[in-house]
Short mmCIF file of C-alpha atoms in Angstrom, two decimals:
data_model
loop_
_atom_site.label_atom_id
_atom_site.label_comp_id
_atom_site.label_asym_id
_atom_site.label_seq_id
_atom_site.Cartn_x
_atom_site.Cartn_y
_atom_site.Cartn_z
CA MET A 1 18.69 2.21 -0.69
CA PRO A 2 21.50 2.59 1.89
CA VAL A 3 21.69 0.10 4.75
CA LYS A 4 20.44 1.34 8.12
CA TRP A 5 21.19 -0.06 11.53
CA LEU A 6 18.86 0.72 14.36
CA LEU A 7 20.34 0.86 17.86
CA TYR A 8 18.72 1.51 21.23
CA TRP A 9 20.21 2.97 24.37
CA GLN A 10 20.88 0.44 27.08
CA PRO A 11 21.67 2.27 30.33
CA SER A 12 24.29 0.84 32.68
CA THR A 13 23.03 -0.93 35.77
CA GLY A 14 21.70 1.60 38.24
CA SER A 15 21.08 4.37 35.72
CA THR A 16 17.87 5.15 33.83
CA VAL A 17 16.86 6.52 30.44
CA SER A 18 15.70 10.12 30.44
CA SER A 19 15.23 12.98 28.00
CA GLN A 20 18.66 14.23 29.07
CA THR A 21 20.14 11.05 27.52
CA LEU A 22 18.94 12.21 24.09
CA VAL A 23 20.37 15.68 24.65
CA ASP A 24 23.73 14.07 25.53
CA VAL A 25 23.59 11.83 22.46
CA MET A 26 23.00 14.83 20.19
CA LYS A 27 25.88 16.70 21.86
CA SER A 28 28.08 13.64 21.24
CA ILE A 29 27.22 13.63 17.54
CA GLU A 30 27.96 17.34 17.28
CA SER A 31 31.25 16.81 19.16
CA ILE A 32 32.49 14.67 16.24
CA ASN A 33 31.36 17.28 13.69
CA GLY A 34 27.97 15.81 12.85
CA VAL A 35 25.89 18.45 11.01
CA ARG A 36 22.22 18.64 11.91
CA THR A 37 20.18 18.41 8.71
CA GLY A 38 16.57 18.18 9.85
CA ARG A 39 13.90 16.42 11.87
CA TRP A 40 12.53 12.93 11.39
CA GLN A 41 9.62 10.87 12.63
CA VAL A 42 8.49 7.28 12.40
CA THR A 43 5.03 6.26 13.61
CA ALA A 44 4.55 2.66 14.67
CA SER A 45 1.05 1.41 15.44
CA ASN A 46 -0.35 -1.72 16.96
CA HIS A 47 -3.76 -3.06 15.90
CA ARG A 48 -5.92 -5.90 17.16
CA PRO A 49 -8.68 -7.69 15.22
CA ILE A 50 -12.29 -6.64 15.68
CA GLN A 51 -14.77 -9.46 16.22
CA ARG A 52 -18.41 -9.07 15.32
CA ASP A 53 -19.48 -11.59 17.92
CA GLN A 54 -17.19 -11.87 20.96
CA SER A 55 -18.57 -15.30 21.88
CA MET A 56 -17.62 -16.87 18.54
CA GLY A 57 -13.87 -16.27 18.62
CA LEU A 58 -11.67 -15.40 15.66
CA PRO A 59 -11.08 -17.63 12.65
CA GLN A 60 -8.01 -19.77 13.38
CA ASP A 61 -5.95 -18.60 10.42
CA CYS A 62 -6.34 -14.83 10.88
CA ALA A 63 -3.57 -12.63 12.26
CA ARG A 64 -3.97 -11.79 15.97
CA GLU A 65 -1.90 -8.63 15.65
CA LEU A 66 -1.26 -6.13 12.87
CA LEU A 67 1.59 -3.65 13.11
CA GLY A 68 1.83 -0.55 10.93
CA LEU A 69 4.67 1.84 10.11
CA THR A 70 4.90 5.24 8.44
CA PHE A 71 8.11 7.17 7.82
CA SER A 72 8.25 10.95 7.47
CA GLU A 73 10.82 10.39 4.70
CA VAL A 74 8.39 8.32 2.56
CA PRO A 75 4.92 9.70 3.26
CA SER A 76 3.45 7.99 0.18
CA LYS A 77 4.05 4.52 1.67
CA HIS A 78 2.67 2.53 4.56
CA TYR A 79 4.18 -0.68 5.88
CA PHE A 80 2.41 -3.56 7.59
CA ILE A 81 4.05 -6.31 9.58
CA LEU A 82 2.48 -9.57 10.67
CA ARG A 83 4.90 -11.11 13.15
CA GLY A 84 3.06 -14.40 13.50
CA GLU A 85 3.03 -14.86 9.73
CA HIS A 86 6.55 -13.41 9.20
CA MET A 87 5.37 -10.96 6.61
CA VAL A 88 6.37 -7.39 5.72
CA VAL A 89 4.01 -5.65 3.28
CA GLU A 90 4.66 -2.39 1.47
CA ALA A 91 1.59 -0.46 0.35
CA HIS A 92 0.61 2.97 -0.87
CA ALA A 93 -0.43 5.28 1.98
CA ASN A 94 -4.04 5.02 0.71
CA MET A 95 -4.10 1.53 2.19
CA GLN A 96 -4.70 3.16 5.57
CA ASN A 97 -7.97 4.63 4.24
CA ILE A 98 -8.97 1.21 2.95
CA MET A 99 -8.20 -0.40 6.33
CA GLU A 100 -10.35 2.23 8.06
CA LYS A 101 -13.24 1.45 5.71
CA LEU A 102 -12.90 -2.28 6.29
CA GLN A 103 -13.02 -1.98 10.11
CA LEU A 104 -11.15 -5.25 10.52
CA TYR A 105 -8.52 -4.13 13.01
CA ARG A 106 -8.68 -1.55 15.80
CA ASN A 107 -5.78 0.74 16.66
CA ARG A 108 -4.57 -0.11 20.16
CA LEU A 109 -1.61 2.22 20.54
CA ASN A 110 0.92 4.30 18.61
CA ILE A 111 4.57 4.94 19.36
CA PHE A 112 6.38 7.90 17.84
CA PHE A 113 10.09 7.69 17.15
CA GLU A 114 11.23 11.27 16.59
CA GLY A 115 14.26 13.48 16.73
CA PHE A 116 17.01 15.08 14.62
CA GLN A 117 19.15 13.75 11.82
CA TYR A 118 22.81 14.47 11.21
CA GLN A 119 25.28 14.10 8.35
CA LEU A 120 28.66 12.74 9.26
CA GLY A 121 30.78 12.06 6.17
CA ASP A 122 29.28 9.03 4.42
CA PHE A 123 27.09 8.30 7.43
CA GLN A 124 23.69 9.67 8.27
CA LEU A 125 22.65 9.46 11.89
CA LYS A 126 19.19 9.86 13.36
CA ALA A 127 18.98 10.35 17.09
CA GLY A 128 15.57 10.31 18.68
CA ARG A 129 13.24 9.25 21.42
CA ALA A 130 10.44 6.72 21.43
CA VAL A 131 7.30 8.01 23.11
CA LEU A 132 3.76 6.74 23.45
CA ALA A 133 1.42 8.92 21.41
CA HIS A 134 -0.77 11.26 23.49
CA SER A 135 0.97 10.50 26.80
CA GLU A 136 4.55 11.60 25.89
CA ASN A 137 5.66 8.69 28.05
CA LEU A 138 9.35 8.07 27.18
CA ARG A 139 9.96 4.45 26.16
CA GLY A 140 13.53 4.64 24.94
CA ILE A 141 16.27 6.41 23.01
CA VAL A 142 17.24 5.28 19.53
CA LEU A 143 20.04 5.88 17.08
CA GLU A 144 19.69 5.01 13.42
CA VAL A 145 22.99 4.68 11.56
CA GLU A 146 22.93 4.76 7.78
CA TYR A 147 25.93 4.15 5.56
CA VAL A 148 24.95 6.08 2.44
CA PRO A 149 27.12 4.51 -0.32
CA VAL A 150 26.15 0.82 0.07
CA SER A 151 22.85 -1.12 -0.17
CA SER A 152 24.06 -4.64 0.57
CA LEU A 153 23.58 -5.88 4.13
CA GLU A 154 26.47 -8.30 3.85
CA GLN A 155 28.91 -5.69 2.51
CA THR A 156 28.16 -3.18 5.28
CA ARG A 157 28.10 -5.55 8.24
CA LEU A 158 31.75 -5.14 9.28
CA LEU A 159 31.84 -1.46 8.51
CA LEU A 160 28.78 -0.72 10.62
CA GLN A 161 30.09 -2.87 13.46
CA GLU A 162 33.28 -0.81 13.44
CA PHE A 163 31.26 2.39 13.42
CA VAL A 164 29.23 1.24 16.45
CA GLU A 165 32.46 0.42 18.33
CA MET A 166 33.93 3.81 17.45
CA TRP A 167 30.67 5.42 18.50
CA GLN A 168 30.84 3.68 21.87
CA GLU A 169 34.21 5.35 22.48
CA VAL A 170 32.61 8.74 21.77
CA VAL A 171 29.78 7.98 24.21
CA THR A 172 32.21 6.82 26.88
CA ALA A 173 34.27 9.99 26.41
CA GLN A 174 31.12 12.01 27.13
CA ASN A 175 30.70 10.14 30.46
CA MET A 176 27.37 8.67 29.43
CA ALA A 177 26.46 5.59 31.48
CA GLY A 178 25.34 2.99 28.97
CA ARG A 179 25.76 1.86 25.40
CA PHE A 180 23.92 1.73 22.10
CA THR A 181 23.00 -1.83 21.21
CA PRO A 182 21.48 -3.22 18.01
CA LEU A 183 18.53 -5.62 18.13
CA GLU A 184 19.55 -8.68 16.12
CA PRO A 185 17.67 -8.24 12.82
CA ASN A 186 15.72 -11.34 11.76
CA TYR A 187 15.47 -10.50 8.05
CA SER A 188 15.79 -14.09 6.85
CA ASP A 189 12.72 -15.14 8.87
CA TYR A 190 10.76 -12.63 6.78
CA ASN A 191 12.38 -13.63 3.47
CA LEU A 192 13.87 -10.17 3.01
CA PRO A 193 16.75 -10.08 0.51
CA ASP A 194 20.34 -8.84 0.94
CA GLN A 195 19.55 -5.60 -0.89
CA TYR A 196 18.35 -3.25 1.81
CA SER A 197 14.91 -1.61 1.52
CA TRP A 198 12.32 0.28 3.54
CA GLN A 199 10.80 -3.09 4.39
CA HIS A 200 13.99 -3.92 6.33
CA THR A 201 13.73 -0.57 8.12
CA ALA A 202 10.08 -1.18 8.97
CA LEU A 203 10.96 -4.53 10.52
CA GLN A 204 13.71 -2.98 12.65
CA TYR A 205 11.36 -0.29 14.04
CA VAL A 206 8.63 -2.80 14.75
CA ASN A 207 11.08 -5.05 16.58
CA LEU A 208 12.16 -2.09 18.65
CA MET A 209 8.58 -1.03 19.39
CA VAL A 210 7.80 -4.54 20.63
CA TYR A 211 11.01 -4.57 22.67
CA PHE A 212 10.23 -1.22 24.33
CA LEU A 213 6.68 -2.24 25.16
CA HIS A 214 7.85 -5.59 26.51
CA ALA A 215 10.68 -4.00 28.55
CA GLN A 216 8.18 -1.63 30.16
CA ARG A 217 5.91 -4.51 31.14
CA ASN A 218 8.82 -6.30 32.82
CA MET B 1 -14.80 8.88 -5.47
CA GLU B 2 -15.47 8.03 -9.10
CA CYS B 3 -18.22 8.49 -11.67
CA ILE B 4 -18.86 5.51 -13.91
CA VAL B 5 -21.08 4.31 -16.77
CA GLN B 6 -20.85 1.03 -18.58
CA GLY B 7 -22.26 -0.88 -21.51
CA ILE B 8 -21.77 -3.96 -23.63
CA LEU B 9 -20.54 -4.31 -27.17
CA GLU B 10 -20.61 -7.28 -29.49
CA THR B 11 -17.10 -8.67 -29.97
CA GLN B 12 -17.25 -8.15 -33.75
CA TYR B 13 -17.47 -4.34 -33.23
CA VAL B 14 -14.59 -4.02 -30.78
CA ASP B 15 -12.14 -3.11 -33.56
CA ALA B 16 -14.48 -0.33 -34.69
CA LEU B 17 -14.69 1.03 -31.14
CA GLU B 18 -10.90 1.00 -30.96
CA VAL B 19 -10.71 3.00 -34.20
CA LEU B 20 -13.18 5.51 -32.79
CA LEU B 21 -11.35 5.81 -29.48
CA GLN B 22 -8.03 6.12 -31.26
CA GLY B 23 -9.44 8.99 -33.29
CA LEU B 24 -10.86 10.73 -30.24
CA CYS B 25 -7.81 10.22 -28.09
CA GLY B 26 -4.86 10.45 -30.42
CA GLY B 27 -3.14 7.21 -29.66
CA LEU B 28 -2.70 6.64 -25.93
CA ARG B 29 -3.85 3.02 -26.04
CA GLU B 30 -2.85 0.72 -23.22
CA THR B 31 -3.13 -3.04 -23.25
CA LEU B 32 -5.09 -4.60 -20.40
CA LYS B 33 -4.29 -7.93 -18.85
CA VAL B 34 -5.38 -8.02 -15.26
CA HIS B 35 -5.84 -10.96 -12.91
CA GLU B 36 -8.54 -9.87 -10.46
CA PHE B 37 -9.23 -11.54 -7.10
CA TYR B 38 -12.56 -10.86 -5.39
CA LEU B 39 -12.32 -11.45 -1.66
CA LYS B 40 -14.83 -11.57 1.19
CA SER B 41 -14.09 -11.11 4.87
CA GLY B 42 -14.15 -14.27 6.96
CA ASN B 43 -16.79 -15.14 9.54
CA ASN B 44 -16.78 -12.87 12.54
CA MET B 45 -13.89 -10.75 11.20
CA GLY B 46 -14.40 -6.99 11.42
CA SER B 47 -17.29 -4.96 12.76
CA VAL B 48 -19.05 -5.37 9.39
CA SER B 49 -18.60 -7.90 6.60
CA SER B 50 -16.61 -6.47 3.72
CA GLU B 51 -15.46 -7.18 0.21
CA LEU B 52 -12.20 -6.30 -1.43
CA ASN B 53 -10.71 -6.56 -4.88
CA LEU B 54 -7.04 -7.30 -5.50
CA CYS B 55 -5.81 -6.69 -9.05
CA CYS B 56 -2.57 -7.92 -10.55
CA SER B 57 -1.78 -6.07 -13.76
CA LEU B 58 0.22 -8.30 -16.08
CA SER B 59 0.51 -5.96 -19.04
CA GLY B 60 3.84 -4.40 -18.01
CA PRO B 61 7.29 -5.98 -17.61
CA GLN B 62 6.66 -6.51 -13.87
CA PRO B 63 3.33 -7.45 -12.25
CA VAL B 64 1.72 -4.52 -10.42
CA TRP B 65 -0.57 -5.37 -7.49
CA THR B 66 -3.33 -3.00 -6.41
CA VAL B 67 -5.97 -3.27 -3.69
CA ARG B 68 -9.34 -1.73 -4.58
CA HIS B 69 -12.21 -1.03 -2.24
CA VAL B 70 -15.41 -0.03 -3.98
CA GLY B 71 -17.87 1.67 -1.68
CA GLY B 72 -21.63 1.92 -2.02
CA PRO B 73 -23.17 4.22 -4.64
CA MET B 74 -24.40 7.70 -3.83
CA ARG B 75 -28.12 7.51 -2.97
CA GLY B 76 -31.05 9.91 -2.91
CA ALA B 77 -33.22 11.82 -5.31
CA ALA B 78 -30.37 13.97 -6.61
CA SER B 79 -28.24 10.96 -7.51
CA ASP B 80 -31.22 9.37 -9.36
CA GLN B 81 -31.15 12.36 -11.69
CA LEU B 82 -27.48 11.80 -12.55
CA SER B 83 -26.67 9.88 -15.70
CA ALA B 84 -23.60 8.22 -14.13
CA LEU B 85 -23.11 6.28 -10.93
CA VAL B 86 -21.14 8.12 -8.28
CA ARG B 87 -19.41 5.90 -5.74
CA SER B 88 -16.52 6.00 -3.34
CA ILE B 89 -13.42 4.14 -4.37
CA PHE B 90 -10.04 3.66 -2.75
CA GLU B 91 -7.02 2.16 -4.46
CA ALA B 92 -3.57 1.37 -3.11
CA ASP B 93 -0.61 -0.32 -4.75
CA ILE B 94 0.72 -3.16 -2.65
CA SER B 95 3.78 -5.43 -2.68
CA ASN B 96 3.57 -8.82 -4.37
CA ASN B 97 2.66 -10.59 -1.12
CA GLY B 98 -0.66 -8.70 -1.07
CA LEU B 99 -2.81 -11.80 -1.57
CA ARG B 100 -1.11 -13.70 1.26
CA PHE B 101 -1.49 -10.56 3.42
CA LEU B 102 -5.23 -10.31 2.77
CA TYR B 103 -5.68 -14.03 3.49
CA ALA B 104 -3.85 -13.47 6.79
CA LEU B 105 -6.32 -10.66 7.61
CA GLY B 106 -9.11 -13.21 7.32
CA TYR B 107 -10.23 -12.69 3.71
CA LYS B 108 -11.37 -15.63 1.62
CA LEU B 109 -11.27 -15.88 -2.15
CA ASP B 110 -14.81 -15.53 -3.50
CA TYR B 111 -13.92 -15.76 -7.20
CA GLU B 112 -11.24 -14.63 -9.63
CA ILE B 113 -11.28 -13.47 -13.24
CA LEU B 114 -8.88 -12.48 -15.97
CA ARG B 115 -9.64 -9.22 -17.73
CA THR B 116 -8.07 -8.69 -21.14
CA GLY B 117 -8.52 -5.85 -23.60
CA PHE B 118 -7.38 -2.27 -23.85
CA SER B 119 -7.96 1.16 -22.40
CA PHE B 120 -7.71 4.79 -23.48
CA CYS B 121 -7.36 7.88 -21.36
CA PHE B 122 -8.83 11.25 -22.42
CA GLN B 123 -8.19 14.58 -20.81
CA ARG B 124 -11.48 16.49 -20.55
CA VAL B 125 -12.55 18.33 -17.39
CA VAL B 126 -10.86 15.42 -15.64
CA PRO B 127 -8.99 12.41 -17.05
CA ILE B 128 -11.67 10.06 -18.42
CA THR B 129 -10.69 6.41 -18.86
CA VAL B 130 -12.40 4.01 -21.25
CA LYS B 131 -11.79 0.36 -20.49
CA VAL B 132 -12.80 -2.21 -23.11
CA SER B 133 -12.48 -5.71 -21.73
CA CYS B 134 -13.25 -9.34 -22.19
CA ILE B 135 -14.03 -10.99 -18.85
CA CYS B 136 -12.68 -14.52 -18.53
CA ARG B 137 -13.33 -17.08 -15.82
CA LEU B 138 -10.59 -19.38 -14.59
CA PRO B 139 -11.51 -23.07 -14.68
CA LYS B 140 -8.81 -23.89 -12.11
CA LEU B 141 -7.44 -21.85 -9.19
CA HIS B 142 -5.13 -19.06 -10.49
CA ALA B 143 -4.86 -20.77 -13.92
CA ILE B 144 -4.86 -17.63 -16.05
CA ASP B 145 -3.40 -19.48 -19.04
CA GLU B 146 -6.58 -21.52 -19.21
CA ALA B 147 -8.93 -18.55 -18.92
CA VAL B 148 -12.22 -18.85 -20.84
CA PRO B 149 -14.38 -15.85 -21.82
CA VAL B 150 -17.58 -15.70 -19.78
CA THR B 151 -19.47 -14.16 -22.73
CA PRO B 152 -17.41 -14.80 -25.89
CA THR B 153 -19.67 -12.63 -28.03
CA LEU B 154 -19.68 -9.59 -25.73
CA TYR B 155 -17.16 -7.08 -24.37
CA LEU B 156 -17.66 -4.87 -21.35
CA VAL B 157 -17.05 -1.15 -21.88
CA GLU B 158 -16.57 1.07 -18.82
CA VAL B 159 -16.14 4.82 -18.86
CA PHE B 160 -15.07 6.36 -15.57
CA ALA B 161 -13.33 9.37 -14.06
CA PRO B 162 -12.14 10.44 -10.62
CA ALA B 163 -14.39 12.90 -8.81
CA SER B 164 -14.81 14.63 -5.46
CA ALA B 165 -17.78 15.80 -3.44
CA ASP B 166 -17.25 19.26 -4.94
CA ASN B 167 -17.08 18.40 -8.62
CA TYR B 168 -18.96 15.17 -9.23
CA ALA B 169 -21.84 16.89 -11.08
CA GLU B 170 -19.34 18.44 -13.47
CA VAL B 171 -17.59 15.09 -13.95
CA VAL B 172 -20.90 13.31 -14.61
CA ALA B 173 -21.67 15.94 -17.26
CA ALA B 174 -18.25 15.42 -18.86
CA ILE B 175 -18.77 11.63 -18.96
CA SER B 176 -22.27 12.03 -20.43
CA SER B 177 -21.05 14.33 -23.16
CA PHE B 178 -18.20 11.92 -23.88
CA ALA B 179 -20.64 8.98 -24.01
CA GLU B 180 -22.48 10.71 -26.87
CA PHE B 181 -19.44 10.16 -29.10
CA LEU B 182 -19.78 6.43 -28.53
CA ALA B 183 -23.58 6.33 -28.84
CA PRO B 184 -23.68 4.94 -32.41
CA LEU B 185 -21.83 1.85 -31.16
CA LEU B 186 -23.11 1.29 -27.66
CA HIS B 187 -25.41 2.45 -24.87
CA LEU B 188 -23.71 3.53 -21.69
CA SER B 189 -25.65 3.54 -18.43
CA LYS B 190 -25.17 3.20 -14.71
CA PRO B 191 -23.80 -0.20 -13.63
CA GLY B 192 -26.71 -2.52 -12.92
CA VAL B 193 -29.01 -0.82 -15.45
CA PHE B 194 -29.05 -3.15 -18.44
CA THR B 195 -29.55 -1.35 -21.75
CA GLY B 196 -28.40 -4.04 -24.22
CA VAL B 197 -26.73 -3.53 -27.58
CA VAL B 198 -27.64 -0.75 -30.03
CA PRO B 199 -29.24 -1.45 -33.42
CA THR B 200 -26.99 1.06 -35.21
CA ALA B 201 -23.78 -0.69 -34.13
CA ALA B 202 -23.31 -2.68 -37.37
CA THR B 203 -23.66 0.38 -39.61
CA ALA B 204 -21.53 2.60 -37.39
CA ALA B 205 -18.83 -0.08 -37.13
CA ALA B 206 -18.74 -0.63 -40.90
CA SER B 207 -18.41 3.10 -41.46
CA LEU B 208 -15.60 3.45 -38.90
CA ILE B 209 -13.66 0.49 -40.25
CA SER B 210 -13.97 1.64 -43.87
CA ARG B 211 -12.84 5.17 -42.94
CA ALA B 212 -9.90 3.74 -41.01
CA ALA B 213 -8.97 1.62 -44.05
CA LEU B 214 -8.95 4.71 -46.27
CA LYS B 215 -6.43 6.54 -44.05
#
């Protein structure tokens, strides 16, 4: 699977993120001959444990938070992330039905990442917004960069860095006040290998969901 | 949802059953070697207590992990009339850290077994699977190489098929009619209804083995 880098829009001091930012990003991609190829969506969900008896407290060794991910590109899979336990789990989408039956964790909130994808030579770009489900409250703007020919994280590192720098020049030329920044991926903490997979992608989106929710609180 | 019947067969007649199934099916035999973990939810976890089954199939080149949740059986007068048990079932393949994941969700290991044997799949109204297995207990935690049969003289035979709320009666009928082919060797009934071994098994097995030898 090709390596993907997930970036988020960091506005310059004094400016804010708005829906217009996404429109400008898409115009920027089209300005360098990016071809729109379709829509995409990622759903990230946050769950908290259900206790039978509130006065008893939870068992010490059980996860306090369960995060879930689904990708429109792989509807047959569902991903779970336990941040406290540093674990990424890949399961068949049926696992969601099992979790509903078990009634162990309650869904607290969902964030949708959604937008359009573009082909640009060997790169595939996905530009989109992060919104809270039901409220349409904008949490951020994201850009996923995928280098199609290579699956090794190590081999693509320099190349993707160069792409991000080139991309910043495009953004600056469009007079957009801000820059796209990657969140430092912590793959080794989760024992994820060098060969890139959907599990790596799931971790990146979860990190970004947590970042957006945290940024809003501050 | 699935429809299921099961029965027991003396170990000495397992080869005869295999010959019979081979004849009925035409050769789609699969070897079974599955490490099964039975888990229970921890104290105070979840709005209800729950049980879960994690299976690790070891018969292929790579282990395949699957989570199974078996729901309660269909109840009521209509279901009493059915010759097979109808119950909800959900299955999902999971990555190889599935056991650690379920522990982290508060599940505790209740017991574990190793299931060895074989299975056949038949296409009737729906795909019907026959699983013939020896159930082994593990004397030490996860020690599948030291597995010991729980009942060395008996094998468990399960016949099941996927169903939905719309077609379960039809599926039960298909399973019942299929079970008749196996009747000379074993009784099949709803899980929990013990029917024992059949007196004709020795004769039927001898006949099947001798016919197989002639071919």
